[in-house]
mmCIF file with all atom_site columns, C-alpha atoms in Angstrom:
data_model
loop_
_atom_site.group_PDB
_atom_site.id
_atom_site.type_symbol
_atom_site.label_atom_id
_atom_site.label_alt_id
_atom_site.label_comp_id
_atom_site.label_asym_id
_atom_site.label_entity_id
_atom_site.label_seq_id
_atom_site.pdbx_PDB_ins_code
_atom_site.Cartn_x
_atom_site.Cartn_y
_atom_site.Cartn_z
_atom_site.occupancy
_atom_site.B_iso_or_equiv
_atom_site.pdbx_formal_charge
_atom_site.auth_seq_id
_atom_site.auth_comp_id
_atom_site.auth_asym_id
_atom_site.auth_atom_id
_atom_site.pdbx_PDB_model_num
ATOM 1   C CA . MET O 1 1   ? 7.908   -24.833 -16.294 1.00 40.00 ? 237 MET O CA 1
ATOM 2   C CA . LYS O 1 2   ? 9.689   -21.516 -16.798 1.00 40.00 ? 238 LYS O CA 1
ATOM 3   C CA . THR O 1 3   ? 8.349   -19.156 -19.443 1.00 40.00 ? 239 THR O CA 1
ATOM 4   C CA . GLN O 1 4   ? 10.731  -17.321 -21.697 1.00 41.00 ? 240 GLN O CA 1
ATOM 5   C CA . SER O 1 5   ? 10.537  -14.517 -24.174 1.00 44.00 ? 241 SER O CA 1
ATOM 6   C CA . LEU O 1 6   ? 10.943  -15.130 -27.873 1.00 42.00 ? 242 LEU O CA 1
ATOM 7   C CA . PHE O 1 7   ? 12.925  -11.942 -28.429 1.00 42.00 ? 243 PHE O CA 1
ATOM 8   C CA . GLY O 1 8   ? 15.211  -11.611 -25.373 1.00 44.00 ? 244 GLY O CA 1
ATOM 9   C CA . SER O 1 9   ? 16.102  -8.162  -24.036 1.00 44.00 ? 245 SER O CA 1
ATOM 10  C CA . SER O 1 10  ? 14.630  -5.166  -25.747 1.00 48.00 ? 246 SER O CA 1
ATOM 11  C CA . PHE O 1 11  ? 17.816  -3.132  -25.924 1.00 52.00 ? 247 PHE O CA 1
ATOM 12  C CA . PRO O 1 12  ? 21.118  -4.954  -26.463 1.00 49.00 ? 248 PRO O CA 1
ATOM 13  C CA . PHE O 1 13  ? 23.792  -4.558  -23.761 1.00 52.00 ? 249 PHE O CA 1
ATOM 14  C CA . VAL O 1 14  ? 21.404  -2.753  -21.386 1.00 56.00 ? 250 VAL O CA 1
ATOM 15  C CA . GLY O 1 15  ? 19.216  -5.446  -19.877 1.00 59.00 ? 251 GLY O CA 1
ATOM 16  C CA . SER O 1 16  ? 15.483  -5.582  -19.497 1.00 65.00 ? 252 SER O CA 1
ATOM 17  C CA . TYR O 1 17  ? 15.280  -3.861  -16.109 1.00 68.00 ? 253 TYR O CA 1
ATOM 18  C CA . ALA O 1 18  ? 18.190  -1.440  -16.393 1.00 76.00 ? 254 ALA O CA 1
ATOM 19  C CA . GLN O 1 19  ? 16.516  0.144   -19.422 1.00 80.00 ? 255 GLN O CA 1
ATOM 20  C CA . TYR O 1 20  ? 13.663  1.322   -17.190 1.00 78.00 ? 256 TYR O CA 1
ATOM 21  C CA . PHE O 1 21  ? 16.054  2.856   -14.683 1.00 79.00 ? 257 PHE O CA 1
ATOM 22  C CA . ILE O 1 22  ? 18.016  4.624   -17.436 1.00 84.00 ? 258 ILE O CA 1
ATOM 23  C CA . ALA O 1 23  ? 14.878  5.857   -19.219 1.00 85.00 ? 259 ALA O CA 1
ATOM 24  C CA . GLY O 1 24  ? 13.292  6.990   -15.938 1.00 83.00 ? 260 GLY O CA 1
ATOM 25  C CA . TRP O 1 25  ? 16.401  8.938   -14.999 1.00 86.00 ? 261 TRP O CA 1
ATOM 26  C CA . TYR O 1 26  ? 16.587  10.523  -18.457 1.00 88.00 ? 262 TYR O CA 1
ATOM 27  C CA . LEU O 1 27  ? 12.901  11.456  -18.586 1.00 87.00 ? 263 LEU O CA 1
ATOM 28  C CA . THR O 1 28  ? 13.031  12.878  -15.056 1.00 85.00 ? 264 THR O CA 1
ATOM 29  C CA . HIS O 1 29  ? 16.136  15.006  -15.544 1.00 87.00 ? 265 HIS O CA 1
ATOM 30  C CA . ASN O 1 30  ? 15.646  16.290  -19.085 1.00 88.00 ? 266 ASN O CA 1
ATOM 31  C CA . ASP O 1 31  ? 13.002  18.629  -20.433 1.00 88.00 ? 267 ASP O CA 1
ATOM 32  C CA . LEU O 1 32  ? 11.359  17.453  -23.615 1.00 90.00 ? 268 LEU O CA 1
ATOM 33  C CA . SER O 1 33  ? 9.628   19.571  -26.204 1.00 92.00 ? 269 SER O CA 1
ATOM 34  C CA . GLU O 1 34  ? 5.881   19.334  -26.636 1.00 93.00 ? 270 GLU O CA 1
ATOM 35  C CA . ARG O 1 35  ? 6.497   17.678  -30.007 1.00 95.00 ? 271 ARG O CA 1
ATOM 36  C CA . ARG O 1 36  ? 8.662   14.994  -28.373 1.00 94.00 ? 272 ARG O CA 1
ATOM 37  C CA . TYR O 1 37  ? 5.959   14.337  -25.746 1.00 93.00 ? 273 TYR O CA 1
ATOM 38  C CA . LYS O 1 38  ? 3.394   13.824  -28.515 1.00 95.00 ? 274 LYS O CA 1
ATOM 39  C CA . GLN O 1 39  ? 5.765   11.485  -30.376 1.00 96.00 ? 275 GLN O CA 1
ATOM 40  C CA . ILE O 1 40  ? 6.326   9.370   -27.257 1.00 95.00 ? 276 ILE O CA 1
ATOM 41  C CA . TYR O 1 41  ? 2.577   9.280   -26.522 1.00 95.00 ? 277 TYR O CA 1
ATOM 42  C CA . LEU O 1 42  ? 1.808   8.243   -30.104 1.00 97.00 ? 278 LEU O CA 1
ATOM 43  C CA . LEU O 1 43  ? 4.501   5.562   -30.023 1.00 96.00 ? 279 LEU O CA 1
ATOM 44  C CA . GLY O 1 44  ? 3.148   4.302   -26.683 1.00 94.00 ? 280 GLY O CA 1
ATOM 45  C CA . ILE O 1 45  ? -0.403  4.081   -28.046 1.00 95.00 ? 281 ILE O CA 1
ATOM 46  C CA . VAL O 1 46  ? 0.733   2.327   -31.233 1.00 95.00 ? 282 VAL O CA 1
ATOM 47  C CA . MET O 1 47  ? 2.811   -0.155  -29.227 1.00 92.00 ? 283 MET O CA 1
ATOM 48  C CA . LEU O 1 48  ? -0.059  -0.837  -26.816 1.00 89.00 ? 284 LEU O CA 1
ATOM 49  C CA . ILE O 1 49  ? -2.344  -1.611  -29.753 1.00 91.00 ? 285 ILE O CA 1
ATOM 50  C CA . PHE O 1 50  ? 0.427   -3.777  -31.252 1.00 89.00 ? 286 PHE O CA 1
ATOM 51  C CA . GLU O 1 51  ? 0.810   -5.710  -27.961 1.00 84.00 ? 287 GLU O CA 1
ATOM 52  C CA . ILE O 1 52  ? -2.901  -6.369  -27.688 1.00 82.00 ? 288 ILE O CA 1
ATOM 53  C CA . ILE O 1 53  ? -3.419  -7.387  -31.317 1.00 85.00 ? 289 ILE O CA 1
ATOM 54  C CA . THR O 1 54  ? -0.336  -9.609  -31.523 1.00 82.00 ? 290 THR O CA 1
ATOM 55  C CA . THR O 1 55  ? -1.093  -11.272 -28.180 1.00 77.00 ? 291 THR O CA 1
ATOM 56  C CA . ILE O 1 56  ? -4.623  -12.091 -29.327 1.00 78.00 ? 292 ILE O CA 1
ATOM 57  C CA . TYR O 1 57  ? -3.506  -13.147 -32.822 1.00 79.00 ? 293 TYR O CA 1
ATOM 58  C CA . PHE O 1 58  ? -0.698  -15.407 -31.636 1.00 75.00 ? 294 PHE O CA 1
ATOM 59  C CA . THR O 1 59  ? -2.861  -16.859 -28.867 1.00 73.00 ? 295 THR O CA 1
ATOM 60  C CA . PHE O 1 60  ? -5.563  -17.910 -31.341 1.00 74.00 ? 296 PHE O CA 1
ATOM 61  C CA . TYR O 1 61  ? -3.809  -18.526 -34.650 1.00 74.00 ? 297 TYR O CA 1
ATOM 62  C CA . ILE O 1 62  ? -0.181  -19.561 -34.108 1.00 70.00 ? 298 ILE O CA 1
ATOM 63  C CA . LYS O 1 63  ? 0.989   -22.960 -32.845 1.00 63.00 ? 299 LYS O CA 1
ATOM 64  C CA . GLN O 1 64  ? 1.526   -22.764 -29.097 1.00 63.00 ? 300 GLN O CA 1
ATOM 65  C CA . ILE O 1 65  ? 5.079   -22.973 -27.773 1.00 62.00 ? 301 ILE O CA 1
ATOM 66  C CA . PRO O 1 66  ? 4.766   -23.890 -24.069 1.00 60.00 ? 302 PRO O CA 1
ATOM 67  C CA . MET O 1 67  ? 7.861   -21.968 -22.915 1.00 59.00 ? 303 MET O CA 1
ATOM 68  C CA . LEU O 1 68  ? 6.509   -18.768 -24.498 1.00 58.00 ? 304 LEU O CA 1
ATOM 69  C CA . ASN O 1 69  ? 3.037   -18.946 -22.975 1.00 60.00 ? 305 ASN O CA 1
ATOM 70  C CA . TYR O 1 70  ? 1.419   -18.242 -19.671 1.00 60.00 ? 306 TYR O CA 1
ATOM 71  C CA . PRO O 1 71  ? -0.601  -21.089 -18.189 1.00 57.00 ? 307 PRO O CA 1
ATOM 72  C CA . GLY O 1 72  ? -3.799  -21.498 -20.172 1.00 58.00 ? 308 GLY O CA 1
ATOM 73  C CA . GLY O 1 73  ? -2.167  -20.887 -23.558 1.00 60.00 ? 309 GLY O CA 1
ATOM 74  C CA . ILE O 1 74  ? -2.049  -17.088 -23.535 1.00 60.00 ? 310 ILE O CA 1
ATOM 75  C CA . VAL O 1 75  ? 1.007   -15.878 -25.439 1.00 61.00 ? 311 VAL O CA 1
ATOM 76  C CA . LYS O 1 76  ? 3.227   -13.654 -23.288 1.00 62.00 ? 312 LYS O CA 1
ATOM 77  C CA . THR O 1 77  ? 5.877   -12.702 -25.806 1.00 60.00 ? 313 THR O CA 1
ATOM 78  C CA . PHE O 1 78  ? 4.570   -9.335  -26.958 1.00 60.00 ? 314 PHE O CA 1
ATOM 79  C CA . SER O 1 79  ? 3.425   -7.967  -23.617 1.00 58.00 ? 315 SER O CA 1
ATOM 80  C CA . ASP O 1 80  ? 6.479   -9.123  -21.663 1.00 65.00 ? 316 ASP O CA 1
ATOM 81  C CA . ILE O 1 81  ? 8.048   -6.278  -19.711 1.00 67.00 ? 317 ILE O CA 1
ATOM 82  C CA . ALA O 1 82  ? 11.422  -6.807  -21.378 1.00 68.00 ? 318 ALA O CA 1
ATOM 83  C CA . MET O 1 83  ? 10.101  -6.154  -24.891 1.00 78.00 ? 319 MET O CA 1
ATOM 84  C CA . ILE O 1 84  ? 10.351  -2.892  -26.813 1.00 82.00 ? 320 ILE O CA 1
ATOM 85  C CA . PRO O 1 85  ? 6.542   -2.452  -27.106 1.00 85.00 ? 321 PRO O CA 1
ATOM 86  C CA . SER O 1 86  ? 6.093   -2.631  -23.324 1.00 84.00 ? 322 SER O CA 1
ATOM 87  C CA . PHE O 1 87  ? 9.051   -0.322  -22.795 1.00 86.00 ? 323 PHE O CA 1
ATOM 88  C CA . CYS O 1 88  ? 7.491   2.285   -25.115 1.00 89.00 ? 324 CYS O CA 1
ATOM 89  C CA . VAL O 1 89  ? 4.132   2.014   -23.344 1.00 89.00 ? 325 VAL O CA 1
ATOM 90  C CA . MET O 1 90  ? 5.783   2.399   -19.925 1.00 88.00 ? 326 MET O CA 1
ATOM 91  C CA . CYS O 1 91  ? 7.759   5.468   -21.033 1.00 91.00 ? 327 CYS O CA 1
ATOM 92  C CA . ALA O 1 92  ? 4.567   7.096   -22.347 1.00 93.00 ? 328 ALA O CA 1
ATOM 93  C CA . LEU O 1 93  ? 2.754   6.245   -19.107 1.00 88.00 ? 329 LEU O CA 1
ATOM 94  C CA . PHE O 1 94  ? 5.624   7.639   -17.020 1.00 88.00 ? 330 PHE O CA 1
ATOM 95  C CA . LEU O 1 95  ? 5.569   10.912  -18.979 1.00 91.00 ? 331 LEU O CA 1
ATOM 96  C CA . PHE O 1 96  ? 1.787   11.099  -18.691 1.00 89.00 ? 332 PHE O CA 1
ATOM 97  C CA . PHE O 1 97  ? 1.984   10.987  -14.885 1.00 83.00 ? 333 PHE O CA 1
ATOM 98  C CA . LYS O 1 98  ? 5.064   13.231  -14.786 1.00 83.00 ? 334 LYS O CA 1
ATOM 99  C CA . GLN O 1 99  ? 3.209   15.934  -16.725 1.00 84.00 ? 335 GLN O CA 1
ATOM 100 C CA . ARG O 1 100 ? 0.270   15.685  -14.327 1.00 81.00 ? 336 ARG O CA 1
ATOM 101 C CA . GLU O 1 101 ? 2.284   15.609  -11.097 1.00 77.00 ? 337 GLU O CA 1
ATOM 102 C CA . CYS O 1 102 ? 1.032   18.978  -9.825  1.00 77.00 ? 338 CYS O CA 1
ATOM 103 C CA . TRP O 1 103 ? -2.571  18.050  -10.594 1.00 77.00 ? 339 TRP O CA 1
ATOM 104 C CA . LEU O 1 104 ? -2.171  14.656  -8.885  1.00 73.00 ? 340 LEU O CA 1
ATOM 105 C CA . GLU O 1 105 ? -0.894  16.341  -5.717  1.00 73.00 ? 341 GLU O CA 1
ATOM 106 C CA . THR O 1 106 ? -4.075  18.414  -5.454  1.00 76.00 ? 342 THR O CA 1
ATOM 107 C CA . LEU O 1 107 ? -6.388  15.413  -5.765  1.00 71.00 ? 343 LEU O CA 1
ATOM 108 C CA . SER O 1 108 ? -8.332  14.304  -2.745  1.00 72.00 ? 344 SER O CA 1
ATOM 109 C CA . ALA O 1 109 ? -7.462  10.744  -3.801  1.00 70.00 ? 345 ALA O CA 1
ATOM 110 C CA . LYS O 1 110 ? -3.747  11.445  -3.384  1.00 73.00 ? 346 LYS O CA 1
ATOM 111 C CA . THR O 1 111 ? -3.463  9.171   -0.336  1.00 77.00 ? 347 THR O CA 1
ATOM 112 C CA . LEU O 1 112 ? -5.103  6.360   -2.298  1.00 76.00 ? 348 LEU O CA 1
ATOM 113 C CA . LEU O 1 113 ? -2.655  6.924   -5.166  1.00 75.00 ? 349 LEU O CA 1
ATOM 114 C CA . ALA O 1 114 ? 0.273   6.929   -2.744  1.00 77.00 ? 350 ALA O CA 1
ATOM 115 C CA . LYS O 1 115 ? -0.950  3.706   -1.136  1.00 79.00 ? 351 LYS O CA 1
ATOM 116 C CA . GLY O 1 116 ? -1.332  2.065   -4.535  1.00 77.00 ? 352 GLY O CA 1
ATOM 117 C CA . ALA O 1 117 ? 2.104   3.252   -5.613  1.00 77.00 ? 353 ALA O CA 1
ATOM 118 C CA . SER O 1 118 ? 3.651   1.854   -2.451  1.00 80.00 ? 354 SER O CA 1
ATOM 119 C CA . LEU O 1 119 ? 2.295   -1.593  -3.346  1.00 83.00 ? 355 LEU O CA 1
ATOM 120 C CA . THR O 1 120 ? 3.923   -1.811  -6.773  1.00 81.00 ? 356 THR O CA 1
ATOM 121 C CA . PHE O 1 121 ? 7.213   -3.364  -5.649  1.00 80.00 ? 357 PHE O CA 1
ATOM 122 C CA . GLY O 1 122 ? 5.385   -6.009  -3.637  1.00 83.00 ? 358 GLY O CA 1
ATOM 123 C CA . ILE O 1 123 ? 3.114   -6.715  -6.609  1.00 84.00 ? 359 ILE O CA 1
ATOM 124 C CA . TYR O 1 124 ? 6.200   -7.067  -8.796  1.00 81.00 ? 360 TYR O CA 1
ATOM 125 C CA . LEU O 1 125 ? 7.737   -9.559  -6.344  1.00 82.00 ? 361 LEU O CA 1
ATOM 126 C CA . ILE O 1 126 ? 4.608   -11.661 -5.819  1.00 86.00 ? 362 ILE O CA 1
ATOM 127 C CA . HIS O 1 127 ? 3.010   -11.779 -9.265  1.00 84.00 ? 363 HIS O CA 1
ATOM 128 C CA . PRO O 1 128 ? 5.337   -14.454 -10.772 1.00 81.00 ? 364 PRO O CA 1
ATOM 129 C CA . PHE O 1 129 ? 4.322   -16.882 -8.016  1.00 85.00 ? 365 PHE O CA 1
ATOM 130 C CA . LEU O 1 130 ? 0.647   -16.225 -8.663  1.00 87.00 ? 366 LEU O CA 1
ATOM 131 C CA . VAL O 1 131 ? 1.109   -16.653 -12.416 1.00 81.00 ? 367 VAL O CA 1
ATOM 132 C CA . THR O 1 132 ? 2.855   -19.975 -11.791 1.00 80.00 ? 368 THR O CA 1
ATOM 133 C CA . TYR O 1 133 ? 0.615   -21.386 -9.060  1.00 84.00 ? 369 TYR O CA 1
ATOM 134 C CA . LEU O 1 134 ? -2.753  -19.604 -9.297  1.00 83.00 ? 370 LEU O CA 1
ATOM 135 C CA . LEU O 1 135 ? -3.436  -19.054 -12.995 1.00 78.00 ? 371 LEU O CA 1
ATOM 136 C CA . ASP O 1 136 ? -4.108  -22.680 -14.006 1.00 76.00 ? 372 ASP O CA 1
ATOM 137 C CA . PRO O 1 137 ? -6.521  -23.415 -11.116 1.00 80.00 ? 373 PRO O CA 1
ATOM 138 C CA . PHE O 1 138 ? -8.209  -20.034 -11.606 1.00 79.00 ? 374 PHE O CA 1
ATOM 139 C CA . ASN O 1 139 ? -8.662  -20.608 -15.343 1.00 73.00 ? 375 ASN O CA 1
ATOM 140 C CA . LYS O 1 140 ? -10.417 -23.934 -14.653 1.00 77.00 ? 376 LYS O CA 1
ATOM 141 C CA . PHE O 1 141 ? -13.332 -21.810 -13.411 1.00 77.00 ? 377 PHE O CA 1
ATOM 142 C CA . LEU O 1 142 ? -13.246 -19.815 -16.645 1.00 74.00 ? 378 LEU O CA 1
ATOM 143 C CA . VAL O 1 143 ? -13.127 -22.782 -19.055 1.00 71.00 ? 379 VAL O CA 1
ATOM 144 C CA . ALA O 1 144 ? -16.631 -22.035 -20.325 1.00 76.00 ? 380 ALA O CA 1
ATOM 145 C CA . PHE O 1 145 ? -15.603 -18.490 -21.251 1.00 77.00 ? 381 PHE O CA 1
ATOM 146 C CA . PRO O 1 146 ? -13.796 -17.646 -24.496 1.00 77.00 ? 382 PRO O CA 1
ATOM 147 C CA . LEU O 1 147 ? -10.014 -17.291 -24.321 1.00 73.00 ? 383 LEU O CA 1
ATOM 148 C CA . ILE O 1 148 ? -10.335 -13.563 -25.033 1.00 75.00 ? 384 ILE O CA 1
ATOM 149 C CA . VAL O 1 149 ? -12.053 -13.181 -21.625 1.00 77.00 ? 385 VAL O CA 1
ATOM 150 C CA . ARG O 1 150 ? -9.084  -14.842 -19.909 1.00 75.00 ? 386 ARG O CA 1
ATOM 151 C CA . ILE O 1 151 ? -6.698  -12.528 -21.777 1.00 75.00 ? 387 ILE O CA 1
ATOM 152 C CA . ILE O 1 152 ? -8.518  -9.593  -20.162 1.00 79.00 ? 388 ILE O CA 1
ATOM 153 C CA . VAL O 1 153 ? -9.389  -11.078 -16.756 1.00 81.00 ? 389 VAL O CA 1
ATOM 154 C CA . ASP O 1 154 ? -6.145  -12.927 -15.886 1.00 81.00 ? 390 ASP O CA 1
ATOM 155 C CA . PRO O 1 155 ? -3.887  -9.848  -15.596 1.00 82.00 ? 391 PRO O CA 1
ATOM 156 C CA . LEU O 1 156 ? -6.462  -8.019  -13.487 1.00 85.00 ? 392 LEU O CA 1
ATOM 157 C CA . VAL O 1 157 ? -6.892  -10.955 -11.112 1.00 87.00 ? 393 VAL O CA 1
ATOM 158 C CA . ILE O 1 158 ? -3.121  -11.422 -10.767 1.00 86.00 ? 394 ILE O CA 1
ATOM 159 C CA . TYR O 1 159 ? -2.571  -7.691  -10.179 1.00 88.00 ? 395 TYR O CA 1
ATOM 160 C CA . PHE O 1 160 ? -5.262  -7.279  -7.531  1.00 91.00 ? 396 PHE O CA 1
ATOM 161 C CA . ALA O 1 161 ? -4.476  -10.591 -5.806  1.00 91.00 ? 397 ALA O CA 1
ATOM 162 C CA . SER O 1 162 ? -0.793  -9.588  -5.657  1.00 90.00 ? 398 SER O CA 1
ATOM 163 C CA . GLY O 1 163 ? -1.764  -6.226  -4.168  1.00 90.00 ? 399 GLY O CA 1
ATOM 164 C CA . ILE O 1 164 ? -3.983  -7.808  -1.523  1.00 92.00 ? 400 ILE O CA 1
ATOM 165 C CA . ILE O 1 165 ? -1.286  -10.334 -0.591  1.00 91.00 ? 401 ILE O CA 1
ATOM 166 C CA . THR O 1 166 ? 1.258   -7.501  -0.331  1.00 89.00 ? 402 THR O CA 1
ATOM 167 C CA . LEU O 1 167 ? -1.071  -5.607  2.023   1.00 89.00 ? 403 LEU O CA 1
ATOM 168 C CA . TYR O 1 168 ? -1.535  -8.669  4.234   1.00 89.00 ? 404 TYR O CA 1
ATOM 169 C CA . ILE O 1 169 ? 2.178   -9.508  4.336   1.00 88.00 ? 405 ILE O CA 1
ATOM 170 C CA . ARG O 1 170 ? 2.869   -5.965  5.542   1.00 86.00 ? 406 ARG O CA 1
ATOM 171 C CA . LYS O 1 171 ? 0.512   -6.531  8.478   1.00 86.00 ? 407 LYS O CA 1
ATOM 172 C CA . ILE O 1 172 ? 2.193   -9.746  9.687   1.00 86.00 ? 408 ILE O CA 1
ATOM 173 C CA . LYS O 1 173 ? 4.710   -8.914  12.392  1.00 80.00 ? 409 LYS O CA 1
ATOM 174 C CA . TYR O 1 174 ? 7.576   -11.196 11.329  1.00 78.00 ? 410 TYR O CA 1
ATOM 175 C CA . LEU O 1 175 ? 6.994   -11.003 7.573   1.00 76.00 ? 411 LEU O CA 1
ATOM 176 C CA . LYS O 1 176 ? 6.505   -7.266  7.013   1.00 71.00 ? 412 LYS O CA 1
ATOM 177 C CA . TRP O 1 177 ? 10.241  -6.725  6.570   1.00 73.00 ? 413 TRP O CA 1
ATOM 178 C CA . LEU O 1 178 ? 9.959   -8.824  3.373   1.00 69.00 ? 414 LEU O CA 1
ATOM 179 C CA . MET O 1 179 ? 7.758   -6.235  1.660   1.00 66.00 ? 415 MET O CA 1
ATOM 180 C CA . PRO O 1 180 ? 9.241   -2.761  1.451   1.00 62.00 ? 416 PRO O CA 1
#
């Protein structure tokens, strides 16, 4: 069953993925005032809190709509990447790393950061398959735990499993061209 978002695209006429490209280009090529940085950070923090609270609230207290949920009954609507709250959080996160670019280059963990960054596209490509095919069987092991534990654990498991699969696909001779 395909999951959908209750609210559609976050910005009309732009599209859920084009908005990230446009915002990334804008934030990269334009200098912002310190006040604007603080406003974007505050908005990102408020939207992150909103995502977490509404996801938990709707998961526990609102009638479940199967097309709007991940397997296991966790509501996806508010943390979906196409939604305005997630967009605000991602912009704040992008600016956070952009402001610390010089510091990140001096870190001894810079190769680890570069390796992790190189996995993100593969994680993006693989994670929907894991959500569809792995989440239900995985959550059967977590049935005894409260749903709030699955809300926290599921994204971490999907993220790290997607990263590991991406690493392995890159090592297979005839499949590595699939993962940039």
